[in-house]
Coordinates of C-alpha atoms and ligand atoms in Angstrom, one line a residue:
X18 CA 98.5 55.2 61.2
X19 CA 94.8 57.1 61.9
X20 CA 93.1 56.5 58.6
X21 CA 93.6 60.2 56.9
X22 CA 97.5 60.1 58.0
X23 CA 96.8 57.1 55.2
X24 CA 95.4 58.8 52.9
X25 CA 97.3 61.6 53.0
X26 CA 100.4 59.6 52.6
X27 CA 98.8 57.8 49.6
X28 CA 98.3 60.7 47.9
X29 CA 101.5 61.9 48.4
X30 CA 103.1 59.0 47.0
X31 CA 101.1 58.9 44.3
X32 CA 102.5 62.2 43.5
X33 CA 105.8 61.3 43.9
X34 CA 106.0 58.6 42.0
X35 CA 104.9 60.9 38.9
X36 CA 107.4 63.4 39.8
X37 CA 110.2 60.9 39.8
X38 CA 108.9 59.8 36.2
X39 CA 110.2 63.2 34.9
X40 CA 113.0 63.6 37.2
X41 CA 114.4 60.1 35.8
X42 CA 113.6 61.2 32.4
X43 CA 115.2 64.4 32.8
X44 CA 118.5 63.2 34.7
X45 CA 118.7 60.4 32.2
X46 CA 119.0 63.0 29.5
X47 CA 121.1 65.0 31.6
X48 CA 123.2 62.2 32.0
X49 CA 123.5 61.6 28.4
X50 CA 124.1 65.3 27.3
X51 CA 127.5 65.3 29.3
X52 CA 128.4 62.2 27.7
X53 CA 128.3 61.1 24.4
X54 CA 125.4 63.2 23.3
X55 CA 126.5 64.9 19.8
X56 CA 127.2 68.7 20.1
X57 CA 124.6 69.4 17.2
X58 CA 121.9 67.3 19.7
X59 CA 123.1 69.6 22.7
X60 CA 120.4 72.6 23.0
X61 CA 117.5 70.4 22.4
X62 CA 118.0 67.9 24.6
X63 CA 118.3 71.3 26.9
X64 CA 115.0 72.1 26.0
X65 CA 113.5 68.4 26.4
X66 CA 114.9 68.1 29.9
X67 CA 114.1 71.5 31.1
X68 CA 110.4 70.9 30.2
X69 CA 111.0 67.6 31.9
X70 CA 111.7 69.2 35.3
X71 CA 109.2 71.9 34.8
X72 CA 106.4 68.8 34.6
X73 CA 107.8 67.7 38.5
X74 CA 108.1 71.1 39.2
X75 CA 104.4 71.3 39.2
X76 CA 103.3 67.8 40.9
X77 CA 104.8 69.4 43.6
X78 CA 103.2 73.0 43.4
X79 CA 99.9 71.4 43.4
X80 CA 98.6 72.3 46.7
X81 CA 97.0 69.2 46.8
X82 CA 100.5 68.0 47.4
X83 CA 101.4 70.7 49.7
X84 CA 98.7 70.0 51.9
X85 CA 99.4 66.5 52.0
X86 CA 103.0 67.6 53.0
X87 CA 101.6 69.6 55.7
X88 CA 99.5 67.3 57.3
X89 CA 102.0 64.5 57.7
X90 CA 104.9 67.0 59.0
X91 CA 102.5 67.3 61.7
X92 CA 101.7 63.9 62.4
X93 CA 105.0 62.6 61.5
X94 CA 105.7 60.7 64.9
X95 CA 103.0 58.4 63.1
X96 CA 105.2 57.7 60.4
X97 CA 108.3 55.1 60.1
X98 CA 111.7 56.9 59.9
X99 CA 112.0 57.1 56.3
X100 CA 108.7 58.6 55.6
X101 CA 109.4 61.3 58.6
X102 CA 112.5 61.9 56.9
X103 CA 110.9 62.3 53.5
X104 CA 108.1 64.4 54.7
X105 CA 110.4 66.7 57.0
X106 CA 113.0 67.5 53.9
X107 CA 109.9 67.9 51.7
X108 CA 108.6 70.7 54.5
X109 CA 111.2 72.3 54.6
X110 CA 111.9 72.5 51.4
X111 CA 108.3 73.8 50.7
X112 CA 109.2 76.8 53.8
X113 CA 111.7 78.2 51.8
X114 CA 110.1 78.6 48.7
X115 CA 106.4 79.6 49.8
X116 CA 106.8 83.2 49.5
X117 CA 109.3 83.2 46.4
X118 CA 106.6 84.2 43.7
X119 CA 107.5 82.3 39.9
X120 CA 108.0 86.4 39.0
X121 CA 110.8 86.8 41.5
X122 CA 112.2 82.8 40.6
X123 CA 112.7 83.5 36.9
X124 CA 114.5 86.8 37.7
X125 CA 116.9 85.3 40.0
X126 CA 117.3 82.5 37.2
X127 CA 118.0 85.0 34.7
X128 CA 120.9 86.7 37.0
X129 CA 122.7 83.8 37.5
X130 CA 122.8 82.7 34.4
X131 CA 124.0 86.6 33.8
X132 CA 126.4 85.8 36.4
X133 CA 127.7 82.6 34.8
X134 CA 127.9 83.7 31.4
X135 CA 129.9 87.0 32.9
X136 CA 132.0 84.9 34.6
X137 CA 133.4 83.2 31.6
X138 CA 134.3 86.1 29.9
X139 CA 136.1 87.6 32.9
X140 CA 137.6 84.0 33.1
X141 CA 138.7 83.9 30.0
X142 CA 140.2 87.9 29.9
X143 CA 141.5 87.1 33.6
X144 CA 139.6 90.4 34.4
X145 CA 137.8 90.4 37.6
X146 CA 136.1 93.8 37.1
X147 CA 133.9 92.5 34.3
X148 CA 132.4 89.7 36.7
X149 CA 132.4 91.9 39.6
X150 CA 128.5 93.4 39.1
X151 CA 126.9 90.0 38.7
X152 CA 128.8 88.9 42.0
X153 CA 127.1 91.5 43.8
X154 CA 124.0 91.1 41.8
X155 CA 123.6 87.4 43.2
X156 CA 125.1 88.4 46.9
X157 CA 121.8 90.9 47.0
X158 CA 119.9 88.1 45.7
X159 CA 120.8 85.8 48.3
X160 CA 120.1 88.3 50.8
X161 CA 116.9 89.3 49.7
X162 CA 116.0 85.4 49.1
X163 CA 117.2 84.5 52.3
X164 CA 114.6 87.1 53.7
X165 CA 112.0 85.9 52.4
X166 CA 112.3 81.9 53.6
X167 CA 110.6 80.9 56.0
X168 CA 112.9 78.5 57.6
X169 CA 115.9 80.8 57.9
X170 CA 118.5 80.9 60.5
X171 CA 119.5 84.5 62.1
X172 CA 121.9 85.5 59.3
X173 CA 122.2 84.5 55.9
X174 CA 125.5 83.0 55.9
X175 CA 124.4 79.9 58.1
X176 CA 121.1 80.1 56.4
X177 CA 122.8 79.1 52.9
X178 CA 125.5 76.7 54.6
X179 CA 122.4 74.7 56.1
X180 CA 121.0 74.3 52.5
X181 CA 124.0 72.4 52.3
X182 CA 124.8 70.9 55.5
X183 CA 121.7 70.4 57.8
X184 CA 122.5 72.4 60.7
X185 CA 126.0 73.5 60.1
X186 CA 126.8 77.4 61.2
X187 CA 129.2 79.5 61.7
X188 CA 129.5 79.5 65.3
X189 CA 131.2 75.7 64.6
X190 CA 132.9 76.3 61.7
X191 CA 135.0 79.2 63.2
X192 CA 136.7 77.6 66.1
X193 CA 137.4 74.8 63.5
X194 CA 138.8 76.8 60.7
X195 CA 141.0 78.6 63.3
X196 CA 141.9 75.4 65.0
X197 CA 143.2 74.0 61.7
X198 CA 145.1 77.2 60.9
X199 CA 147.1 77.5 64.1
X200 CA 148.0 73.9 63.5
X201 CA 148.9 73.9 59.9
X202 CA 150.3 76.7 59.1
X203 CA 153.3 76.1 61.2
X204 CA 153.3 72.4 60.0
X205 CA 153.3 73.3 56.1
X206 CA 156.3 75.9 56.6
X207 CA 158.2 72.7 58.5
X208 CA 157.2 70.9 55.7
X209 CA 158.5 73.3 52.4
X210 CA 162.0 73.5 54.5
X211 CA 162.4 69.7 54.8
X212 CA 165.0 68.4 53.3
X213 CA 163.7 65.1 52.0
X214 CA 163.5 64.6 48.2
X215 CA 160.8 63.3 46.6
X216 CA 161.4 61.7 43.4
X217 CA 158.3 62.7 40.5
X218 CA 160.1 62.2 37.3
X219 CA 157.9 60.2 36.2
X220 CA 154.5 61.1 37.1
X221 CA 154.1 62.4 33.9
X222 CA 155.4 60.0 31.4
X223 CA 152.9 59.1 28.9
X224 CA 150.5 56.6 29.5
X225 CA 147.3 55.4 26.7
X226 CA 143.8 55.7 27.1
X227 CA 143.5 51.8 27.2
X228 CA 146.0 51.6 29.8
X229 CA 143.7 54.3 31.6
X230 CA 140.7 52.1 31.2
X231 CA 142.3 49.4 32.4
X232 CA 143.2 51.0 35.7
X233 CA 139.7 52.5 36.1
X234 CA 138.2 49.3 36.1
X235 CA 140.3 47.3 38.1
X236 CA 140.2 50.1 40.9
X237 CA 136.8 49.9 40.8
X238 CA 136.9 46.4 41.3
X239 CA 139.3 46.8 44.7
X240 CA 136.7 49.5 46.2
X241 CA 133.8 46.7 45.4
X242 CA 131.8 49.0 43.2
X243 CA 128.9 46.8 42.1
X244 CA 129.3 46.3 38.7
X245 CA 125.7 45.2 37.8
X246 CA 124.2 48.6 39.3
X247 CA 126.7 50.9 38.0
X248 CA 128.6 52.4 35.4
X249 CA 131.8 54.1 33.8
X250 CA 132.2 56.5 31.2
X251 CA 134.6 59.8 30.4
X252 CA 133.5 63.2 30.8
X253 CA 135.4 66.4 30.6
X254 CA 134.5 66.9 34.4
X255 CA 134.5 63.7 36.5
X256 CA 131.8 63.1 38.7
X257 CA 128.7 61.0 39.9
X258 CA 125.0 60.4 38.9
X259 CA 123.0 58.2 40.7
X260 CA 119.5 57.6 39.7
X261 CA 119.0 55.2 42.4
X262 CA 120.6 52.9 44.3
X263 CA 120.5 50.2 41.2
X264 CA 121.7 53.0 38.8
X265 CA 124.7 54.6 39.8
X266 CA 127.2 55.9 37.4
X267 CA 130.6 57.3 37.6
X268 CA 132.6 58.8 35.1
X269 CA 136.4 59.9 34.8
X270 CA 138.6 61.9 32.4
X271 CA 142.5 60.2 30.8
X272 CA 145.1 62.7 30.4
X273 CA 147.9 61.5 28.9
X274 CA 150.7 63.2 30.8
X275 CA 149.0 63.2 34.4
X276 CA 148.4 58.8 35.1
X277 CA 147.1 59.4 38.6
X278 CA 144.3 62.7 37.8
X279 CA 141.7 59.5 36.5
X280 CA 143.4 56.8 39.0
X281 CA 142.1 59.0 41.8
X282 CA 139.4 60.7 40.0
X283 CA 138.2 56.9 39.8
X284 CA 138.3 56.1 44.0
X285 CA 137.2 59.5 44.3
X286 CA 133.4 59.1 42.6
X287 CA 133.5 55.3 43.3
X288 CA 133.4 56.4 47.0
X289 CA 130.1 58.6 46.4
X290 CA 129.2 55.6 44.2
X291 CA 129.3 52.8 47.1
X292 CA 127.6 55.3 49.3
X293 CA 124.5 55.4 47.3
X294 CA 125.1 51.5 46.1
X295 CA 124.9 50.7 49.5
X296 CA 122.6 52.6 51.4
X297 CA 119.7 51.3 52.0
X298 CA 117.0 49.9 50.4
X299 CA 114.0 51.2 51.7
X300 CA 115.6 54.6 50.8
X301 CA 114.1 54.3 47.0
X302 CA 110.7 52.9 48.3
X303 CA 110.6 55.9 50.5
X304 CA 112.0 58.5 47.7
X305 CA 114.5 59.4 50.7
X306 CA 117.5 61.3 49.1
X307 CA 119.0 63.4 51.9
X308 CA 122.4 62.9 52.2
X309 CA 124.6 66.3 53.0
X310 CA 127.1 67.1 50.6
X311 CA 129.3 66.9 53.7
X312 CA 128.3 63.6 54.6
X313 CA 129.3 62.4 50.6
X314 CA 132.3 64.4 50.1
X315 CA 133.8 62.8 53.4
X316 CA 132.8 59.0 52.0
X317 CA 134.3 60.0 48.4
X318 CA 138.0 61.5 50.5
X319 CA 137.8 58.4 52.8
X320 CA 138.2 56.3 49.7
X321 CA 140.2 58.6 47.3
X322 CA 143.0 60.3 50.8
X323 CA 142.6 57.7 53.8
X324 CA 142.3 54.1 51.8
X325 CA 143.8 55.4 48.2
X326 CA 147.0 57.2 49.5
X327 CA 147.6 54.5 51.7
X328 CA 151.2 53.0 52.1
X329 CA 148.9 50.3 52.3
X330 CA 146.8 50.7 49.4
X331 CA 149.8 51.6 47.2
X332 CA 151.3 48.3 48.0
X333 CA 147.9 46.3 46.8
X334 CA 147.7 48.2 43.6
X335 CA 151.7 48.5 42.7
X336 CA 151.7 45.2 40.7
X337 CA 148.8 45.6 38.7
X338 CA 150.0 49.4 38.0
X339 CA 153.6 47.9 36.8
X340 CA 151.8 45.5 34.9
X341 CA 149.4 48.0 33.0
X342 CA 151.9 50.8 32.5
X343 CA 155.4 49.2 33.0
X344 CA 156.9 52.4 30.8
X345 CA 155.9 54.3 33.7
X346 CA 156.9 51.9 36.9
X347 CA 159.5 49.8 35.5
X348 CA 162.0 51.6 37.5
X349 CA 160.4 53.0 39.5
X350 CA 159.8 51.3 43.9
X351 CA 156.3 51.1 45.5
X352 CA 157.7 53.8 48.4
X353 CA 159.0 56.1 45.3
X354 CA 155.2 55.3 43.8
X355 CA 154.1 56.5 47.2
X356 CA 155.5 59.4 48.3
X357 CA 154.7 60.8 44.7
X358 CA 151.4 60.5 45.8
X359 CA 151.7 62.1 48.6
X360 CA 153.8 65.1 47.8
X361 CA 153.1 68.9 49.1
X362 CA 152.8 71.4 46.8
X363 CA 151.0 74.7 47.1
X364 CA 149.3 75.4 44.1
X365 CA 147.0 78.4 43.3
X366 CA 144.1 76.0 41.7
X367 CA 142.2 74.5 44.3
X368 CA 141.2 71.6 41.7
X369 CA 145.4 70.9 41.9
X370 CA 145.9 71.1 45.3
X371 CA 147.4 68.0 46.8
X372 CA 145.6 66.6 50.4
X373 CA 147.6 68.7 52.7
X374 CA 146.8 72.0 51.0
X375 CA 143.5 71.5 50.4
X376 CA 142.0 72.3 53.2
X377 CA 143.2 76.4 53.0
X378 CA 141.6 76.6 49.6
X379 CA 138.5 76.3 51.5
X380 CA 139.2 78.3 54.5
X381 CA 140.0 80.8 52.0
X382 CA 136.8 80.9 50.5
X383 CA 135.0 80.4 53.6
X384 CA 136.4 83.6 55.2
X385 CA 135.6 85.8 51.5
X386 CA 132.1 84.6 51.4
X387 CA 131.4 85.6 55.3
X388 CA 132.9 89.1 54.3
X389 CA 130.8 89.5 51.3
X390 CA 127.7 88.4 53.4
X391 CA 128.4 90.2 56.5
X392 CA 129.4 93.8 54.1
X393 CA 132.7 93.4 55.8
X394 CA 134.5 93.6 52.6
X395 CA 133.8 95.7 49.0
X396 CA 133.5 93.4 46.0
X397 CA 135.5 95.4 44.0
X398 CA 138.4 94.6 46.6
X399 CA 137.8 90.8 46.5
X400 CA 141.1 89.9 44.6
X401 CA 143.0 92.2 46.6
X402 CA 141.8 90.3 49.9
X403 CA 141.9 86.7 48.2
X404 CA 145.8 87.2 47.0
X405 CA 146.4 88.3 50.6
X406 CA 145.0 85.4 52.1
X407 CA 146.8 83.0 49.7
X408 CA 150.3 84.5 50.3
X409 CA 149.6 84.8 54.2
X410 CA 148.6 80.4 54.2
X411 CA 150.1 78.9 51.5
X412 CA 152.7 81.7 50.6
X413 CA 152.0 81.8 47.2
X414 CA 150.4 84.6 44.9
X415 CA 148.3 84.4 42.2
X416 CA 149.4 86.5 39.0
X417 CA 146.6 87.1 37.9
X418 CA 142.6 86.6 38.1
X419 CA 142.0 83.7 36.3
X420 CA 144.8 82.1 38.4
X421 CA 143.6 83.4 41.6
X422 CA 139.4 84.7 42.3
X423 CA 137.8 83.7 39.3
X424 CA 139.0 80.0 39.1
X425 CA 136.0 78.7 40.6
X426 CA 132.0 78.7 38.8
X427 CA 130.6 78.5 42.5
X428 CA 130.0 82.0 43.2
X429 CA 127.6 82.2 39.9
X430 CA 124.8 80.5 41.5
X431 CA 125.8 81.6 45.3
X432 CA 127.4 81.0 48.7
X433 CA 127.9 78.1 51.3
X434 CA 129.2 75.2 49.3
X435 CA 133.0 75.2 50.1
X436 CA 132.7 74.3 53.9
X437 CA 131.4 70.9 52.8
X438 CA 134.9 70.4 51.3
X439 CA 136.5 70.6 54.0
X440 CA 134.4 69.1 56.5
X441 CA 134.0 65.7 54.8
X442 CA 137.6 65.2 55.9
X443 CA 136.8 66.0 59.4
X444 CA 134.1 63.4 59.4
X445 CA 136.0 61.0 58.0
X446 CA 139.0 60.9 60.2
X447 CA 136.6 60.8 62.8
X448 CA 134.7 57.3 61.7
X449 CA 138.1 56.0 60.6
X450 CA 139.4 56.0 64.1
X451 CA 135.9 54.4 65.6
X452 CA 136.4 51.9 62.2
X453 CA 139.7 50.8 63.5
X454 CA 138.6 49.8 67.1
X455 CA 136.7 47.2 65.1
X456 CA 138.3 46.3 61.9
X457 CA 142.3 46.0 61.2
X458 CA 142.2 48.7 58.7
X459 CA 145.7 48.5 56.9
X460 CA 146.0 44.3 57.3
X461 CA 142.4 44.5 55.2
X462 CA 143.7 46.9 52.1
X463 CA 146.8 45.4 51.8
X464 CA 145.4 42.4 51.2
X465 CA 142.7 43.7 48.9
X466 CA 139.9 42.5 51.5
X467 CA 138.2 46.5 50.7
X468 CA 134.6 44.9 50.4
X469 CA 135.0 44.9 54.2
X470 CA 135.6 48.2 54.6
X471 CA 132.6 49.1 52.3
X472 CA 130.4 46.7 54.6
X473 CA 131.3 48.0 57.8
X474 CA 130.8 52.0 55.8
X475 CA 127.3 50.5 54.9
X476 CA 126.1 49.3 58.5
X477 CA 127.8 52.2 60.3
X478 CA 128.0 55.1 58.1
X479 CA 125.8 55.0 55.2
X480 CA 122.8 53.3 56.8
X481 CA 121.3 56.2 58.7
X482 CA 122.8 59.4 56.7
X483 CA 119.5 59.8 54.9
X484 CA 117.6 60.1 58.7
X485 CA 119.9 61.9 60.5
X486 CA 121.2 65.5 60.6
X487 CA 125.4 65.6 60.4
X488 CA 125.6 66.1 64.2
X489 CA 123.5 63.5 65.5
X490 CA 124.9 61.1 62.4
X491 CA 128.5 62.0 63.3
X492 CA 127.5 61.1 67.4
X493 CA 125.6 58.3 66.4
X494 CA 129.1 56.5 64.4
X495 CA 131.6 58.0 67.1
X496 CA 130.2 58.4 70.3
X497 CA 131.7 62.4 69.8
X498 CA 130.9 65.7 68.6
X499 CA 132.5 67.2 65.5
X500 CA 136.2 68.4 65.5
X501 CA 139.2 68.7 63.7
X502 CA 141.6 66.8 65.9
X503 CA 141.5 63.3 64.4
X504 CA 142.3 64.9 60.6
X505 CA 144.8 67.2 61.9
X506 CA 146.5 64.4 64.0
X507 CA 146.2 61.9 60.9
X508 CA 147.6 64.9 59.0
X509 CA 150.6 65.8 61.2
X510 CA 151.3 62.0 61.2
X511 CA 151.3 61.1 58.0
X512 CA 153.5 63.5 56.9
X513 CA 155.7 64.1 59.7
X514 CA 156.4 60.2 58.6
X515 CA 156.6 61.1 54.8
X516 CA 159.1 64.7 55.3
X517 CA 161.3 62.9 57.8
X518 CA 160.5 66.0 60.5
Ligands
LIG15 ZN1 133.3 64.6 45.4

């Protein structure tokens, strides 16, 4: 390193290392306020955790730090791979938002939250017309926003997907999207007119929130969640918080009626839990965080759809299950326990839908937000258009708003998040057929060998997500380019199998 690359990239760490003091601070709080923070405490630990970010906000509007930033993007083939990483994420991220003035930032802030407090009244009424000016308030505000960056793609569309998923457009997700239409479309009709009966009787007998706690634990014991540098608590939403690799946290929600929601909820988050547990690292030294949502979502399906609805996996867990709940599995067989699990069911709520649906929730919302970008549809015909689309795939129709367009909060704060839904399955077929080349896949989870798995995730998948864009992380774990033929073959497979067809 020439001697003012050095000193560059000391001052830039300096910085960083007082912006992550208030970003711990603040996600610490956050952390706490959708746990077991009292309601009364709520608004001003808002208050202290907004002022938190505000502090890192500015460490890094210094242009001190900006000019650091600068200077080693352009002499980042001086740097070691997790530093150019760092720097060339931290670039970027200051080209998009050099020409939003703080004027124009807090007025976008202000309309969506507009947007998300409309949205909950609409929710609630089930009346899309009330939400419908604050959706087209912040589809003009990503247009106009999108303008203004100065690392934009041609069209906004793949502009906001790549805030999501370096590199992602349009021009792959469409061939996909169709791909996976033409083949399951005809698949889930063959499906619905099977004859096979699948026996759910008693997927909903009542089980106790110590019986719950039981099975969270012990699954995340199977995965080989690291106990000493993470945690497990209940939330109304589950999901994960990871303030570094030695401080990841996971958290679940028991209903009493519904066994499997936290069971899966569980392998779900403990799969984006192992993926930051195990990555590397140099990744904190570096204050290197740039994992796509894509790239986690396929790790937290690998564990929750490929390893968790496993005959195999069923068949590890069954005794323990029987042994925790036996009101529920006492008469019940570990293929019955199974194909439970594994039962298709269109359901209006994407949040419901089983692993075979899924993936047209998605397309569905992928085709709506194109049209809204592209002015191809109005946005006061939105409902119209998505009851089409879910009669047309899943041959269902939502009665009313709440049921159907307005189910989801995404569309208060903008466009470009769904696709990562569905392409973490993609990704994940895809490294589970390189995995099994190497590794005996089923022989290891039936015999409760998972740490394996999670090692051979670590080396192959985990270890260079933070330094790599999707596509060349994707090529670099499977020798191939993205597609959709490993899920949709795993897919027709499985339940060809499971529906007798
Ligand atoms: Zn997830």
């Amino acid at each position: 390193m020439q001697p003012k690359t050095q000193e560059m990239h000391d001052r830039l760490y300096a910085m960083l290392r007082e912006e992550q003091i208030y970003r711990y601070a603040a996600s610490v709080l956050n952390f706490d306020q959708e746990t077991i923070c009292p309601p009364a405490a709520r608004e001003k630990q808002g208050e202290i955790g907004a002022a938190l970010g505000s502090k890192a906000f500015i460490v890094t509007k210094n242009p001190a730090f900006t000019e650091a930033v600068e200077y080693l993007y352009e002499h980042r083939d001086e740097l070691d791979s997790f530093d150019a990483a760092m720097v060339a994420a931290r670039h970027k991220q200051y080209l998009a938002d050099k020409n939003i003035t703080p004027e124009k930032e807090h007025a976008y802030a202000l309309a969506f939250n507009k947007a998300f407090v409309s949205w909950l009244t609409a929710k609630e009424k089930a009346d899309y017309s009330l939400f419908a000016p604050d959706l087209a308030a912040v589809r003009d505000i990503q247009i106009e926003r999108t303008a203004l960056r100065e690392d934009k793609c041609d069209n906004v569309f793949d502009t906001l997907i790549g805030d999501y998923e370096r590199g992602l457009t349009q021009a792959v997700l469409d061939p996909i999207f169709d791909r996976m239409k033409e083949r399951l479309i005809p698949l889930l009709a063959r499906i619905l007119a099977s004859k096979k009966q699948i026996r759910t009787d008693f997927m909903t007998r009542t089980v106790t929130d110590e019986q719950q706690r039981q099975i969270a634990d012990y699954l995340l014991d199977v995965i080989g969640f690291d106990k000493s540098r993470g945690a497990i608590t209940l939330t109304e939403h589950p999901f994960t918080h990871d303030m570094s690799r030695n401080d990841v946290r996971v958290t679940t929600h028991f209903y009493p009626q519904m066994f499997d929601s936290s069971m899966f909820s569980v392998v779900h988050e403990g799969g984006h839990a192992l993926f930051e547990q195990f990555c590397p690292e140099e990744n904190d030294a570096h204050f290197l965080h740039e994992k796509t949502m894509g790239m986690h979502e396929s790790v937290s399906r690998f564990y929750e759809n490929r390893i968790g609805r496993s005959k195999e996996f069923i068949h590890l867990i069954f005794p323990k299950c029987r042994e925790v709940f036996p009101q529920v599995l006492s008469d019940v067989t570990e293929e019955e326990l199974y194909e439970a699990l594994n039962v298709v069911r269109p359901t209006l709520k994407r949040t419901q839908a089983d692993e075979f649906t899924y993936t047209f929730h998605i397309i569905i919302r992928y085709e709506i937000e194109k049209m809204i970008l592209d002015g191809t549809a109005d946005i006061a015909d939105l409902p119209r258009i998505w009851n089409d689309k879910y009669e047309e795939y899943l041959g269902i129709r939502p009665g009313n708003d709440a049921e159907g367009i307005l189910q989801d909060i995404h569309w208060t704060f903008g466009f470009g998040y769904f696709p990562t839904y569905a392409i973490g399955n993609l990704y994940n077929a895809m490294y589970l057929n390189t995995m099994k080349q190497h590794l005996d896949v089923p022989a290891l989870v039936r015999e409760g060998k998972l740490p394996v798995i999670r090692d051979w995730m670590a080396e192959h998948v985990f270890r260079m997500a933070d330094r790599q864009t999707p596509e060349e992380w994707i090529k670099a774990i499977t020798g191939r380019a993205l597609t959709p033929d490993d899920y949709l073959d795993y897919l027709e497979e499985k339940y060809t199998a499971l529906y007798e067809l």
